[in-house]
Coordinates of C-alpha atoms and ligand atoms in Angstrom, one line a residue:
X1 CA 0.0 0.0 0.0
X2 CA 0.8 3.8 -0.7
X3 CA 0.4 6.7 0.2
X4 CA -3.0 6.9 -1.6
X5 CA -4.2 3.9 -0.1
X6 CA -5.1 1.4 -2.5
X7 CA -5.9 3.8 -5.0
X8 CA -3.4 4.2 -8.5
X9 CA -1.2 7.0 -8.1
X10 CA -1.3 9.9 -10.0
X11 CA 2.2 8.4 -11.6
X12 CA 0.8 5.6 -12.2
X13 CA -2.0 7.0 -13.8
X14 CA 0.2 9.2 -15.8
X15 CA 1.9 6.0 -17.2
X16 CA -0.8 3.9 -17.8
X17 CA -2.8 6.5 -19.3
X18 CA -0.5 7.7 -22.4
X19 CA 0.4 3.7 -22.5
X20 CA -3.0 3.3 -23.2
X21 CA -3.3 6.3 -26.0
X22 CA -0.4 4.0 -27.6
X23 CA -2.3 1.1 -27.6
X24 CA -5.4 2.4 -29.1
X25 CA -3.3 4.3 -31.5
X26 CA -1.9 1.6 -32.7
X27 CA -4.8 -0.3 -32.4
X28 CA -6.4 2.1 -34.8
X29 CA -3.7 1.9 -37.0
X30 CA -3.0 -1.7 -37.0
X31 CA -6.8 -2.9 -37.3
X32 CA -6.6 -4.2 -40.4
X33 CA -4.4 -7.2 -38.9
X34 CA -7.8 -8.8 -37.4
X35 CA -10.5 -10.6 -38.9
X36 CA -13.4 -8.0 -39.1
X37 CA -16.1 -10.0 -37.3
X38 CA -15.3 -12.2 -34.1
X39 CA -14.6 -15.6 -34.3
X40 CA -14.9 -17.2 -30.5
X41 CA -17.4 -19.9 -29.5
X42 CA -19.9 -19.2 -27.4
X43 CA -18.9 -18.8 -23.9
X44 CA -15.1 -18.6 -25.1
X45 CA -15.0 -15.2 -23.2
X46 CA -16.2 -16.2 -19.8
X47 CA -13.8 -19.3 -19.8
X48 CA -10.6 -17.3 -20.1
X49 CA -11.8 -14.8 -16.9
X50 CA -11.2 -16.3 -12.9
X51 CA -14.3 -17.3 -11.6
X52 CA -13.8 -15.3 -8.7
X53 CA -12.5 -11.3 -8.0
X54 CA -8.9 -10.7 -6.9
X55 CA -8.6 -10.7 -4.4
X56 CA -5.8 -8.3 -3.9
X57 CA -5.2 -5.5 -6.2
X58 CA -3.3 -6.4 -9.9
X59 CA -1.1 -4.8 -12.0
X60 CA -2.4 -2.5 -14.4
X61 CA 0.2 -4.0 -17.5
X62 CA -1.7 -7.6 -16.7
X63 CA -4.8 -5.5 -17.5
X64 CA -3.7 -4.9 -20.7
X65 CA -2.1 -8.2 -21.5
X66 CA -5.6 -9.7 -20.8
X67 CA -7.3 -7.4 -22.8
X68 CA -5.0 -8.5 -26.0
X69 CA -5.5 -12.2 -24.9
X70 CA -9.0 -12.1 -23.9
X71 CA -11.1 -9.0 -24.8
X72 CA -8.9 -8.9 -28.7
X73 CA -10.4 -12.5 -29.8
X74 CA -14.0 -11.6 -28.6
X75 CA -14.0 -8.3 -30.6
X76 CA -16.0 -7.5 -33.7
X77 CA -13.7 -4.5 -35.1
X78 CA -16.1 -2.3 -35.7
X79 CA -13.9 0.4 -36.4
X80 CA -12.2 -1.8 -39.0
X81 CA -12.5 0.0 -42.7
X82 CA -14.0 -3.2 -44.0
X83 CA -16.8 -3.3 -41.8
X84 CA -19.8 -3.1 -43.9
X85 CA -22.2 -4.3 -41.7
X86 CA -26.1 -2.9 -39.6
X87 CA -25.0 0.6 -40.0
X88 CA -21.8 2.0 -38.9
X89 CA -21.1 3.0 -35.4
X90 CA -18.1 5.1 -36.4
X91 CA -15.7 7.5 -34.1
X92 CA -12.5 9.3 -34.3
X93 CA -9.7 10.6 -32.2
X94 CA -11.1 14.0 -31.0
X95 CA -14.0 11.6 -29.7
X96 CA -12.1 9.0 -27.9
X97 CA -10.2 11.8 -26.5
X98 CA -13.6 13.9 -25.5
X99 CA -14.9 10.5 -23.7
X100 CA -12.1 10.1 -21.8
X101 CA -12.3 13.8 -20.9
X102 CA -15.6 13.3 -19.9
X103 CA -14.3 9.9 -17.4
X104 CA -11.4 12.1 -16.3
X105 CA -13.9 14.9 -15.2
X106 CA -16.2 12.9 -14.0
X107 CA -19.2 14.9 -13.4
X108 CA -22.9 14.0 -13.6
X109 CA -25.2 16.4 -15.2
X110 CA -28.5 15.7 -14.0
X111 CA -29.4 19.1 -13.3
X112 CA -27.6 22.7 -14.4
X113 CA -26.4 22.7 -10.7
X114 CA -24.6 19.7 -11.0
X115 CA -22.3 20.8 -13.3
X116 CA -23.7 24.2 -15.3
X117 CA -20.9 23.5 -18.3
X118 CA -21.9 19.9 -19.2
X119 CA -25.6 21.2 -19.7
X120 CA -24.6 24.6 -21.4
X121 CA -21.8 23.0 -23.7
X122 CA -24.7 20.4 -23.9
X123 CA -27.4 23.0 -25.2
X124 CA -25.4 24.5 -27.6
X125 CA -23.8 21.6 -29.4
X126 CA -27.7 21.0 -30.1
X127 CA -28.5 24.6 -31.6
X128 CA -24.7 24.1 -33.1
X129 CA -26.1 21.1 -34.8
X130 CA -29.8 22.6 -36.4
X131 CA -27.2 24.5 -37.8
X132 CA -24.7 22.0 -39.2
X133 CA -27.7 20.0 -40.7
X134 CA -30.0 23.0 -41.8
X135 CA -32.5 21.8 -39.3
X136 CA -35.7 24.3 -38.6
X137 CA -35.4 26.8 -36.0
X138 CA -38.1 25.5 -34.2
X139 CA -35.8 23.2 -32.4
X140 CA -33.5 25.6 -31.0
X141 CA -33.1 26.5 -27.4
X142 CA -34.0 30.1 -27.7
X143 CA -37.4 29.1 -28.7
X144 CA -40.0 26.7 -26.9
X145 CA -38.3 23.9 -28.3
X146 CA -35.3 22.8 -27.6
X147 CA -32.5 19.4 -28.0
X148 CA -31.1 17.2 -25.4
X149 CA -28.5 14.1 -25.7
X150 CA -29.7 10.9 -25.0
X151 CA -28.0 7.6 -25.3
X152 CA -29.6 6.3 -28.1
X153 CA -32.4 6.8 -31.3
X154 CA -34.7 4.4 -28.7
X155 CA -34.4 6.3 -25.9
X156 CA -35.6 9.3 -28.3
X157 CA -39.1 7.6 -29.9
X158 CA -39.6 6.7 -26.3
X159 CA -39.2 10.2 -24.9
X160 CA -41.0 11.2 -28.1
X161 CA -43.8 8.9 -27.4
X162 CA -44.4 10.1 -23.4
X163 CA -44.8 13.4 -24.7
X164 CA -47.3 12.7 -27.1
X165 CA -48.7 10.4 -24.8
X166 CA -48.7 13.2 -22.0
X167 CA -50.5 15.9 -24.6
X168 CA -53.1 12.9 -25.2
X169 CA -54.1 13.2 -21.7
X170 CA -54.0 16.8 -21.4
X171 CA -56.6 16.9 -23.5
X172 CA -59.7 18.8 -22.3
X173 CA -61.5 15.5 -23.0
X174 CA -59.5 13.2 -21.6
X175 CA -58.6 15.5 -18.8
X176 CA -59.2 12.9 -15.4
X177 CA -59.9 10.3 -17.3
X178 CA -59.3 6.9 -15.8
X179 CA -57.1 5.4 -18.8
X180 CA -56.5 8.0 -21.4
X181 CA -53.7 5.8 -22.7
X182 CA -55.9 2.5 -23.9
X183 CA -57.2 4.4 -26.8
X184 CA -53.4 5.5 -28.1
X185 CA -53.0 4.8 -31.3
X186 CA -49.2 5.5 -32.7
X187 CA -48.1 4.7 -36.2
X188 CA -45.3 3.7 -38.1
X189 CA -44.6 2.4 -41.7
X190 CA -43.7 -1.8 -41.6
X191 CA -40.0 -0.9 -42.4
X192 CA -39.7 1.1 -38.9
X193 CA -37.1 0.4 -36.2
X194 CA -37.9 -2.1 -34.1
X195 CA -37.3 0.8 -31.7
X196 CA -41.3 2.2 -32.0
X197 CA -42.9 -1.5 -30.7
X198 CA -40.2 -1.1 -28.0
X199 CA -41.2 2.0 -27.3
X200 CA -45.2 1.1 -27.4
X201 CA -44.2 -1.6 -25.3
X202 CA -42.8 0.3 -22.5
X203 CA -44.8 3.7 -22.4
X204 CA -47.7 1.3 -21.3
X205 CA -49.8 1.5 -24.9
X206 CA -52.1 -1.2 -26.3
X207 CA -49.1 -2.9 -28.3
X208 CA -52.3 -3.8 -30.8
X209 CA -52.8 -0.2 -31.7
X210 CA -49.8 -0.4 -33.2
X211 CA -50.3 0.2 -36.9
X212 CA -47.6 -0.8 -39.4
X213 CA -48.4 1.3 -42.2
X214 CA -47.6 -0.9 -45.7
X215 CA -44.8 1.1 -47.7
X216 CA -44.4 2.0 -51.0
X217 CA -41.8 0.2 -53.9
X218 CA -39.2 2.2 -52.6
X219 CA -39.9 0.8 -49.1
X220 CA -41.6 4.4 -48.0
X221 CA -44.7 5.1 -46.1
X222 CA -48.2 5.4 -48.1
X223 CA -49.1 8.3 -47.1
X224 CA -52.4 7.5 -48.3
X225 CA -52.5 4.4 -45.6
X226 CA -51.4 6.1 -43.3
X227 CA -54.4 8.7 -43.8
X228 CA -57.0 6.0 -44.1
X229 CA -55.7 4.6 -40.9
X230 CA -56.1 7.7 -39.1
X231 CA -59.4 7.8 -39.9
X232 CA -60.7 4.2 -39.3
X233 CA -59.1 5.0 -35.7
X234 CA -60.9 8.2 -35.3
X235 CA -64.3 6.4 -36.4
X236 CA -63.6 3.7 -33.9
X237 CA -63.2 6.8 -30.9
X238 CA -59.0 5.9 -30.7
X239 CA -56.7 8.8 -30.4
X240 CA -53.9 8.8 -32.9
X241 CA -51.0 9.6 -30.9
X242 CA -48.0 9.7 -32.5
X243 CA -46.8 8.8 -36.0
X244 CA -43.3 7.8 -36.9
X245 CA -41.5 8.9 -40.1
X246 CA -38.6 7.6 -40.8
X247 CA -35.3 9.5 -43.0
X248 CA -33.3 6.3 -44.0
X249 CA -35.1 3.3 -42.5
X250 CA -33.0 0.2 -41.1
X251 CA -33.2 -2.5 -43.9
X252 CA -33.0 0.2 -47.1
X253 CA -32.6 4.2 -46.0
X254 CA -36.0 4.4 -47.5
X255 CA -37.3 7.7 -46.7
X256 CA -40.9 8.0 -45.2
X257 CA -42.2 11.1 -47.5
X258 CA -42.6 13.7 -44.3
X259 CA -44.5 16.3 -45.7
X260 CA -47.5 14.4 -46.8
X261 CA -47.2 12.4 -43.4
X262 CA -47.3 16.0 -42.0
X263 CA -50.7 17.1 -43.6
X264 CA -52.2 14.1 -41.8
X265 CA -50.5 14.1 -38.5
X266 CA -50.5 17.5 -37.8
X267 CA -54.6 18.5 -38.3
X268 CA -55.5 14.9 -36.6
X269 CA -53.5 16.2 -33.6
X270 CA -51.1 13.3 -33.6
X271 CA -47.5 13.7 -32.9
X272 CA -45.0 13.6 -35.6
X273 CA -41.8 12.0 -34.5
X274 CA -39.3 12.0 -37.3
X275 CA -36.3 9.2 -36.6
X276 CA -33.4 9.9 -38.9
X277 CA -31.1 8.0 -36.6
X278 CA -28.2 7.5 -39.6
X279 CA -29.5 9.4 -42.3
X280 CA -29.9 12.7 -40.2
X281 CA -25.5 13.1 -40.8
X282 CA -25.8 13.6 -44.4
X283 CA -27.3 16.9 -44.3
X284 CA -24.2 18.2 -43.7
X285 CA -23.9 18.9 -47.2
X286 CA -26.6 21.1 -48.5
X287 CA -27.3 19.3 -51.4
X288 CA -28.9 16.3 -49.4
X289 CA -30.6 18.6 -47.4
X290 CA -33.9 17.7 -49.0
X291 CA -34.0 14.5 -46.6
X292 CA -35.4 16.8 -43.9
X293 CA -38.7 18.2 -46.6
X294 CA -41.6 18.4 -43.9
X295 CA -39.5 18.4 -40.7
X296 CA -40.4 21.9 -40.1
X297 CA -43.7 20.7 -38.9
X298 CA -42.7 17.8 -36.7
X299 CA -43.2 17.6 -33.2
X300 CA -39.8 15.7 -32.9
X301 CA -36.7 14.5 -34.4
X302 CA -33.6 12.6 -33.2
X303 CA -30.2 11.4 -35.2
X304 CA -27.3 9.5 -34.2
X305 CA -24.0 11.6 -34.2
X306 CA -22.8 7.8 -32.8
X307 CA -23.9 6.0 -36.7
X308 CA -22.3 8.4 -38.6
X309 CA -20.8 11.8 -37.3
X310 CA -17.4 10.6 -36.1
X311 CA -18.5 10.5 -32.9
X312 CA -18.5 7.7 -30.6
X313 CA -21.4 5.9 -28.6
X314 CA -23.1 6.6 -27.3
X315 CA -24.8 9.7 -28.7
X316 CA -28.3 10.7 -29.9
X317 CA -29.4 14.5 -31.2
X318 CA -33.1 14.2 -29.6
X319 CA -35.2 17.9 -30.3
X320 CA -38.5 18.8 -29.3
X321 CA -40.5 21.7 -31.1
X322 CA -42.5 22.8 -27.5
X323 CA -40.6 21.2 -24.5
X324 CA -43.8 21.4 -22.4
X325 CA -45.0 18.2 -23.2
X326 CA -41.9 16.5 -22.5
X327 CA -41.4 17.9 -19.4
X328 CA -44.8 17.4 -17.9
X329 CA -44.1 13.3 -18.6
X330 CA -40.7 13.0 -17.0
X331 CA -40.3 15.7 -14.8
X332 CA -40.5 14.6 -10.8
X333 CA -38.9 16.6 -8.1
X334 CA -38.4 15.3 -5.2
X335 CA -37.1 17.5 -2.1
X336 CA -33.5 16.4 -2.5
X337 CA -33.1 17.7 -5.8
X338 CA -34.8 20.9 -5.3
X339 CA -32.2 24.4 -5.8
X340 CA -32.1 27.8 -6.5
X341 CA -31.0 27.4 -9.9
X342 CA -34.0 25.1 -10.5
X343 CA -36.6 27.1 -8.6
X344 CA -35.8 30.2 -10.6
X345 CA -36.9 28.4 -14.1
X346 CA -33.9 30.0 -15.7
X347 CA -32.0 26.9 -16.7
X348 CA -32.6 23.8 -17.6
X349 CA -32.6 20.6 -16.2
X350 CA -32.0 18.0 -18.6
X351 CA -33.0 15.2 -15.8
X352 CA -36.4 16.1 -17.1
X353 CA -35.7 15.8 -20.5
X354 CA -34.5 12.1 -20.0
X355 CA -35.8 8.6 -18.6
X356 CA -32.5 8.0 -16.0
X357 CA -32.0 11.0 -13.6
X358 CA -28.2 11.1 -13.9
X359 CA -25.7 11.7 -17.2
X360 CA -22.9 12.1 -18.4
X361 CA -20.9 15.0 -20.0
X362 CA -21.6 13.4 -23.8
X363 CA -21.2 16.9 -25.1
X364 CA -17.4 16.9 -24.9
X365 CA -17.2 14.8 -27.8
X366 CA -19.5 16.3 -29.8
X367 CA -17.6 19.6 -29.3
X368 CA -14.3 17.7 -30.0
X369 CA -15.6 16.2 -33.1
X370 CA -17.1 19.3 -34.7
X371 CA -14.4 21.6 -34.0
X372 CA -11.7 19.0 -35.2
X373 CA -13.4 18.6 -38.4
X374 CA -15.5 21.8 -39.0
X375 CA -18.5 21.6 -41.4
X376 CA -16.0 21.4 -44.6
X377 CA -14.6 18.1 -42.6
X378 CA -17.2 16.6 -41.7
X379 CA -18.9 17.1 -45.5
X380 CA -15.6 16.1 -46.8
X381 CA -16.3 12.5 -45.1
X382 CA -19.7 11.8 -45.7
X383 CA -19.5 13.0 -50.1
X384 CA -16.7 10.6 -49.9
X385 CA -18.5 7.7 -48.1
X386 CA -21.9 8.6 -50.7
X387 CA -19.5 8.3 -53.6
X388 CA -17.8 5.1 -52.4
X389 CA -21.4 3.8 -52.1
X390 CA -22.7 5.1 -55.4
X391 CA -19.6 3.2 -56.9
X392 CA -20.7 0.0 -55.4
X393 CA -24.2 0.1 -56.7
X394 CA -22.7 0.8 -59.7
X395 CA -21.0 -2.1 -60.2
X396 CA -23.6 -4.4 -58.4
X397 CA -26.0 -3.0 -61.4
X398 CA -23.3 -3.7 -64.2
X399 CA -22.7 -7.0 -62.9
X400 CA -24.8 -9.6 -65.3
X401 CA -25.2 -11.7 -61.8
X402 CA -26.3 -9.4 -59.1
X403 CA -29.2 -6.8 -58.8
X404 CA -29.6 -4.0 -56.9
X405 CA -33.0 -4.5 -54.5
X406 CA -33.8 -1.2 -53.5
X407 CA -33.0 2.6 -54.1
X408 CA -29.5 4.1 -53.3
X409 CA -29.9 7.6 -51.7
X410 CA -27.3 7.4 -48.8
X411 CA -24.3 5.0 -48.2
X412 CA -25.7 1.8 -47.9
X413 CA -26.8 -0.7 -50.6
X414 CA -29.2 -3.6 -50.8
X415 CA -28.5 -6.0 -53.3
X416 CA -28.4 -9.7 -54.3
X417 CA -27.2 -12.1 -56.3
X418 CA -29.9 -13.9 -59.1
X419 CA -29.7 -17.4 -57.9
X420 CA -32.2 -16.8 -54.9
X421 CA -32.4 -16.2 -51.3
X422 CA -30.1 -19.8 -50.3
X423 CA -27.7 -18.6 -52.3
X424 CA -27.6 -15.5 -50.9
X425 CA -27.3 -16.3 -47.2
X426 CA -24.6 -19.1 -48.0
X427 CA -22.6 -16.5 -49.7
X428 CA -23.2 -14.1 -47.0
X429 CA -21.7 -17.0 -44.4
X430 CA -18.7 -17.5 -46.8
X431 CA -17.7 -13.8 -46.6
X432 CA -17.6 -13.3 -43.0
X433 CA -16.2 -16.5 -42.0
X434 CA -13.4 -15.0 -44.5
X435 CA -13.2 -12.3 -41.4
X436 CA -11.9 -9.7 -44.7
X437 CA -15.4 -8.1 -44.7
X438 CA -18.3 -8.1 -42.8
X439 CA -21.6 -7.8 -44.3
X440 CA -25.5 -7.8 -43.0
X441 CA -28.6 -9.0 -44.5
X442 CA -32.4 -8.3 -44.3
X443 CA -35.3 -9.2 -46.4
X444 CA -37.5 -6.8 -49.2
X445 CA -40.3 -7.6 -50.9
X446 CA -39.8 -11.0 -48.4
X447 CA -36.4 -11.6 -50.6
X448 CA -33.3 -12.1 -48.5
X449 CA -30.8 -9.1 -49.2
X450 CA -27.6 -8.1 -48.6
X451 CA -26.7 -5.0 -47.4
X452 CA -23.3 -2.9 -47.8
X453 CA -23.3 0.4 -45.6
X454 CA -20.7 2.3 -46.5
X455 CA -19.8 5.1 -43.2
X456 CA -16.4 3.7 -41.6
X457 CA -13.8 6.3 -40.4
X458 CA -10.8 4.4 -42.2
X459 CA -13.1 3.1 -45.0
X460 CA -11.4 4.2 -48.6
X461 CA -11.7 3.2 -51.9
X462 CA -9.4 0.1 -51.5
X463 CA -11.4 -1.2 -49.3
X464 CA -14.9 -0.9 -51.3
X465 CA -12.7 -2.3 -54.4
X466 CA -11.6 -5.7 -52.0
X467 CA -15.5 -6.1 -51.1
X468 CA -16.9 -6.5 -54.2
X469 CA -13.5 -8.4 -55.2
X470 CA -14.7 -10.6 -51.9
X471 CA -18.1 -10.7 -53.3
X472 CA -18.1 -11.5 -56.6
X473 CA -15.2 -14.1 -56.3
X474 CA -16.8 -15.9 -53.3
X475 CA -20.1 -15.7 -55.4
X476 CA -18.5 -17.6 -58.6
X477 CA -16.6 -19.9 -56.3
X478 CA -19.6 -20.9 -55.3
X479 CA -21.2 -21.1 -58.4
X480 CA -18.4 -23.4 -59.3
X481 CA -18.9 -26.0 -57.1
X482 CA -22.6 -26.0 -58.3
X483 CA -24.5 -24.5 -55.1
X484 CA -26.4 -21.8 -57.0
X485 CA -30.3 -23.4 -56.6
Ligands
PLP501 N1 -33.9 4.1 -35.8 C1 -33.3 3.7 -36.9 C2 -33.8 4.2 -38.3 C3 -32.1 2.9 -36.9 O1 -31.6 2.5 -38.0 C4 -31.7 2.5 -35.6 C5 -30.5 1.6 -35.5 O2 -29.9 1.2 -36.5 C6 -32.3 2.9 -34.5 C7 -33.4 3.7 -34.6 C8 -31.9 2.5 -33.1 O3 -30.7 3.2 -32.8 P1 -30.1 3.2 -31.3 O4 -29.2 2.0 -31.2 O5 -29.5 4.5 -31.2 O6 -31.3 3.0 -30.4

């Protein structure tokens, strides 16, 4: 023992600490040495670990060396340029380096008083950002809108949904009534997140009110359906609640057409929440700034600076056009929280804005990441990772085997090969057992598909040129040995 106790000495710390920007540097640098996607058995993890805590305090280097024998092997690199896989979940080094700031400070910014910089740095990285994407002024803090961080897109709908929720029983006519919430009816099209049913789910709806709203050919909402469904709710003495349009859905980046959603949602009184958890990043270039037509008259909106921005997870933009709503679901104040700062109604609270009371200082990054990279950066990235993916599609639709299976108006592309949907998931197994690219599927028109989305810090042309090298080789192999159906 020390003279700190048991606790690491600020020495140590010191040593350990820039030891461990080393490793993650070179980690970074080095990351095309592993397979992309993990390759351990089941339970592999847990066998390497002591069944029991130490006992008495380790080294930090044996740390480390466990993290390169255990944790490396059990790691999908999802930082790896050839990860092509779900959507990205990308980051870069002024990001690590505003996480750890926010460990090293170690604050928790449940209210202003807690820490007034995390939620001031916090509200102005939000009006910072309606900026960056062109978002309407209606979300900005000035106003009675307003954004908040929150951990994820889910965490968003669900905050979205108490709110509408909340105004539902507000109404004068459902004022005291015993269950306003049975007759909630919320909407989304069938190729929403999975996020929404959560979200029903938890916020205590009927999860058969639910209505998935059929899509179009390019995977979009029918507005038209969606209208109709409004109706036969209304008719039937339901409230519709809240609607979810989504910029860039999961399986395709189909985009829900807002402003016709908008002219149905907004005179039936139901809340539009607009989810444009990756897409939301690409209007940093004003040319695709014509994802966000309509979302001047949503109630909500949320993206994920953690899919595409450069900007670790966990991070979700989450704004509200009139924070009243939101406020009157979550906000509970029990004596022990109670201040000046509070009482005065001069600042806010983000605790209110949030399902958990406490938080972290998630703004650092954010501020890291856009002043490292600055608008021209940051559009600099994502033109080059939307004409990496236009390349792709390219080829997949000069390619007398494949087809593309959807539209291409982001970074990620759905396609297939002809020869049907075994083909398709065998050839999908064959390239990530490879471990040189990893690759996702889902299913259109009830056709498997495979999906390349294109948004990795480190990804470059090289790498979209080995993929479909990968692809096309592994898919005439297999054609070879006769397994096309
Ligand atoms: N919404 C959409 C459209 C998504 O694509 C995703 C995840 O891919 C989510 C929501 C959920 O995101 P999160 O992990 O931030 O909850």
């Amino acid at each position: 023992m020390h003279d700190d106790g048991f606790h690491l000495s600020s020495e140590a710390f010191r040593a350990h600490g820039h030891a461990l920007i080393d490793w993650i540097a070179s980690y970074l640098d080095d990351i095309e040495q592993h397979p992309v996607r993990a390759t351990v058995e089941p339970g592999w993890v847990r066998e390497q670990l002591p069944a029991h805590p130490p006992e008495h305090g380790e080294d930090f280097g044996r740390m480390l060396a466990d993290v390169e024998r255990i944790v490396m092997p059990g790691l999908t690199h999802w930082q790896h340029p050839s990860f092509f896989a779900y959507f990205p979940s990308n980051t870069s080094g002024p990001s690590i380096l505003g996480e750890l700031l926010s460990a090293g400070l170690g604050v928790q910014g449940m209210l202003w008083a807690t820490s007034p910089a995390c939620t001031e740095l916090e509200t102005h990285m939000l009006d910072w950002m309606l900026d960056l994407l062109g978002l309407p002024d209606r979300f900005r803090s000035t106003g009675a809108g307003g954004g908040v961080l929150q951990d994820s897109a889910s965490s968003a709908t669900l905050c979205a949904l108490l709110a509408a929720r909340e105004r539902v029983a507000d109404r004068p006519a459902d004022r005291g009534a015993v269950d306003p919430y049975r007759r909630c009816a919320v909407y989304a099209s069938e190729h929403a997140h999975s996020s929404v049913a959560k979200a029903v789910r938890i916020a205590g709806l009927d999860p058969s009110l639910l209505r998935l709203i059929p899509s179009d050919d390019d995977n979009a909402m029918r507005p038209d359906a969606f209208a109709d469904a409004v109706t036969r709710d209304q008719q039937a003495g339901l409230v519709p609640t809240m609607v979810v349009a989504t910029i860039g859905t999961t399986s395709s980046t189909a985009i829900d057409p807002v402003p016709a959603i908008a002219e149905v949602a907004v005179p039936a009184g139901c809340w539009l929440h607009v989810d444009a958890a990756l897409a939301g990043t690409a209007a940093v270039c004003p040319e695709l700034r014509w994802i966000h037509d309509g979302v001047d008259r949503a109630d909500s909106y949320c993206f994920n600076p953690h899919k595409w921005m450069f900007t670790n997870f966990d991070c979700d933009a989450f704004y509200v056009a009139d924070r009243h709503a939101l406020l009157r679901a979550l906000s509970v104040t029990p004596e022990y929280l109670r201040n000046p700062a509070s009482d005065s109604g001069e600042v806010i609270d983000y605790r209110d804005w949030q399902v958990p009371l406490g938080r972290r200082f998630r703004a650092l990054k954010l501020w890291f990441v856009i002043r490292h990279y600055g608008e021209e950066g940051l559009r600099h990235h994502v033109r080059e990772h939307l004409r990496l993916a236009a390349g792709f599609a390219a080829r997949v639709a000069d390619h007398p085997d494949f087809e593309l299976v959807a539209p291409v108006p982001l970074n990620l592309v759905c396609f297939r090969h002809l020869a049907g949907d075994a083909f398709n998931a065998a050839l999908l197994d064959r390239l990530n057992d490879s471990g040189s690219v990893y690759l996702t599927h889902t299913r259109l028109d009830g056709r498997y598909t495979l999906r390349c989305s294109i948004g990795q810090t480190r990804t470059t042309q090289r790498h979209v040129d080995a993929a479909w090298e990968h692809i096309t080789r592994a898919a005439a192999a297999m054609d070879a040995t006769g397994e096309r159906g």
